[in-house]
Amino acid sequence: MPRPHALPTAPRRLLAQRSPYGLHGPFDGGATAMVRPYVVESEREQARQSRRRLALVLAADFGVDLDDHVIGAKAVA
């Protein structure tokens, strides 16, 4: 006796892929960096140069020495 053919079933639907980034809840805005690191480093370098220029102007024009890394300078001053 021949087997009866099975009725065709509806094709299975694949699950939609989910992004792994939204699974852990919302991001903490304070924990994420909003500025690129090279921008911060550039601002630090500009601040260092500004301090150096100020020290140079004070030393050249007014005789004030802000250089405290000289050995023995703190003992004398």
Short mmCIF file of N, CA and C in Angstrom, two decimals, residues 2-53:
data_model
loop_
_atom_site.label_atom_id
_atom_site.label_comp_id
_atom_site.label_asym_id
_atom_site.label_seq_id
_atom_site.Cartn_x
_atom_site.Cartn_y
_atom_site.Cartn_z
N PRO A 2 0.69 2.15 -0.93
CA PRO A 2 1.52 3.34 -0.99
C PRO A 2 1.19 4.29 0.14
N ARG A 3 2.25 4.99 0.58
CA ARG A 3 2.07 5.96 1.69
C ARG A 3 1.40 7.22 1.16
N PRO A 4 0.49 7.78 1.93
CA PRO A 4 -0.11 9.05 1.51
C PRO A 4 0.93 10.16 1.68
N HIS A 5 0.94 11.08 0.76
CA HIS A 5 1.88 12.19 0.83
C HIS A 5 1.46 13.14 1.95
N ALA A 6 2.47 13.61 2.66
CA ALA A 6 2.20 14.56 3.74
C ALA A 6 1.82 15.90 3.13
N LEU A 7 0.93 16.58 3.78
CA LEU A 7 0.53 17.90 3.33
C LEU A 7 1.70 18.86 3.50
N PRO A 8 1.92 19.74 2.56
CA PRO A 8 3.02 20.70 2.73
C PRO A 8 2.73 21.64 3.89
N THR A 9 3.76 21.86 4.67
CA THR A 9 3.62 22.77 5.82
C THR A 9 4.12 24.15 5.42
N ALA A 10 3.68 25.12 6.16
CA ALA A 10 4.12 26.50 5.90
C ALA A 10 5.62 26.60 6.21
N PRO A 11 6.38 27.34 5.43
CA PRO A 11 7.82 27.46 5.70
C PRO A 11 8.06 28.15 7.04
N ARG A 12 9.08 27.69 7.73
CA ARG A 12 9.40 28.28 9.04
C ARG A 12 10.00 29.65 8.84
N ARG A 13 9.58 30.57 9.66
CA ARG A 13 10.12 31.93 9.59
C ARG A 13 11.35 32.02 10.49
N LEU A 14 12.39 32.63 9.96
CA LEU A 14 13.60 32.84 10.76
C LEU A 14 13.38 33.99 11.73
N LEU A 15 14.01 33.87 12.88
CA LEU A 15 13.93 34.95 13.86
C LEU A 15 14.73 36.14 13.37
N ALA A 16 14.21 37.30 13.64
CA ALA A 16 14.93 38.51 13.26
C ALA A 16 16.17 38.64 14.13
N GLN A 17 17.30 38.95 13.49
CA GLN A 17 18.52 39.10 14.27
C GLN A 17 18.46 40.37 15.08
N ARG A 18 18.90 40.27 16.32
CA ARG A 18 18.89 41.42 17.21
C ARG A 18 20.31 41.90 17.43
N SER A 19 20.43 43.18 17.58
CA SER A 19 21.74 43.77 17.86
C SER A 19 22.11 43.47 19.31
N PRO A 20 23.35 43.08 19.57
CA PRO A 20 23.75 42.80 20.96
C PRO A 20 23.93 44.06 21.78
N TYR A 21 23.88 45.25 21.15
CA TYR A 21 24.15 46.48 21.87
C TYR A 21 23.00 46.94 22.73
N GLY A 22 21.80 46.53 22.46
CA GLY A 22 20.67 46.99 23.25
C GLY A 22 20.21 46.02 24.31
N LEU A 23 20.95 44.95 24.51
CA LEU A 23 20.50 43.92 25.43
C LEU A 23 20.77 44.24 26.89
N HIS A 24 21.70 45.12 27.17
CA HIS A 24 22.11 45.36 28.55
C HIS A 24 21.50 46.62 29.15
N GLY A 25 20.58 47.22 28.49
CA GLY A 25 19.96 48.43 29.02
C GLY A 25 20.58 49.68 28.44
N PRO A 26 20.12 50.83 28.88
CA PRO A 26 20.62 52.09 28.32
C PRO A 26 22.06 52.36 28.74
N PHE A 27 22.74 53.14 27.92
CA PHE A 27 24.12 53.53 28.23
C PHE A 27 24.14 54.62 29.27
N ASP A 28 25.21 54.61 30.07
CA ASP A 28 25.43 55.68 31.04
C ASP A 28 26.21 56.77 30.34
N GLY A 29 25.62 57.94 30.20
CA GLY A 29 26.26 59.03 29.49
C GLY A 29 27.53 59.52 30.15
N GLY A 30 27.64 59.38 31.48
CA GLY A 30 28.84 59.82 32.17
C GLY A 30 30.01 58.88 31.98
N ALA A 31 29.73 57.65 31.60
CA ALA A 31 30.80 56.66 31.46
C ALA A 31 31.37 56.63 30.05
N THR A 32 30.71 57.26 29.10
CA THR A 32 31.20 57.23 27.73
C THR A 32 31.95 58.51 27.41
N ALA A 33 32.98 58.38 26.61
CA ALA A 33 33.78 59.54 26.21
C ALA A 33 33.06 60.28 25.08
N MET A 34 32.84 61.55 25.27
CA MET A 34 32.15 62.33 24.27
C MET A 34 33.12 63.05 23.33
N VAL A 35 34.41 63.02 23.66
CA VAL A 35 35.41 63.72 22.87
C VAL A 35 36.50 62.71 22.51
N ARG A 36 37.01 62.83 21.32
CA ARG A 36 38.10 61.96 20.89
C ARG A 36 39.35 62.23 21.71
N PRO A 37 40.13 61.18 22.02
CA PRO A 37 41.33 61.37 22.86
C PRO A 37 42.34 62.34 22.27
N TYR A 38 42.46 62.40 20.96
CA TYR A 38 43.45 63.30 20.37
C TYR A 38 43.05 64.76 20.55
N VAL A 39 41.76 65.03 20.70
CA VAL A 39 41.32 66.40 20.95
C VAL A 39 41.72 66.82 22.36
N VAL A 40 41.56 65.94 23.31
CA VAL A 40 41.92 66.22 24.70
C VAL A 40 43.43 66.43 24.80
N GLU A 41 44.20 65.58 24.13
CA GLU A 41 45.66 65.72 24.17
C GLU A 41 46.10 67.03 23.52
N SER A 42 45.44 67.43 22.46
CA SER A 42 45.76 68.69 21.80
C SER A 42 45.50 69.87 22.75
N GLU A 43 44.39 69.82 23.47
CA GLU A 43 44.08 70.89 24.42
C GLU A 43 45.09 70.93 25.56
N ARG A 44 45.54 69.77 26.01
CA ARG A 44 46.56 69.72 27.07
C ARG A 44 47.87 70.32 26.58
N GLU A 45 48.25 69.99 25.35
CA GLU A 45 49.49 70.54 24.79
C GLU A 45 49.39 72.05 24.63
N GLN A 46 48.24 72.56 24.23
CA GLN A 46 48.07 74.01 24.12
C GLN A 46 48.17 74.68 25.48
N ALA A 47 47.64 74.04 26.54
CA ALA A 47 47.73 74.59 27.89
C ALA A 47 49.19 74.60 28.36
N ARG A 48 49.95 73.53 28.05
CA ARG A 48 51.37 73.50 28.42
C ARG A 48 52.14 74.62 27.73
N GLN A 49 51.87 74.81 26.45
CA GLN A 49 52.56 75.87 25.71
C GLN A 49 52.19 77.25 26.26
N SER A 50 50.96 77.41 26.66
CA SER A 50 50.53 78.69 27.22
C SER A 50 51.26 78.98 28.53
N ARG A 51 51.40 77.95 29.38
CA ARG A 51 52.14 78.12 30.64
C ARG A 51 53.60 78.45 30.37
N ARG A 52 54.19 77.80 29.36
CA ARG A 52 55.59 78.08 29.02
C ARG A 52 55.75 79.51 28.53
N ARG A 53 54.81 79.98 27.71
CA ARG A 53 54.89 81.36 27.23
C ARG A 53 54.77 82.35 28.37
#
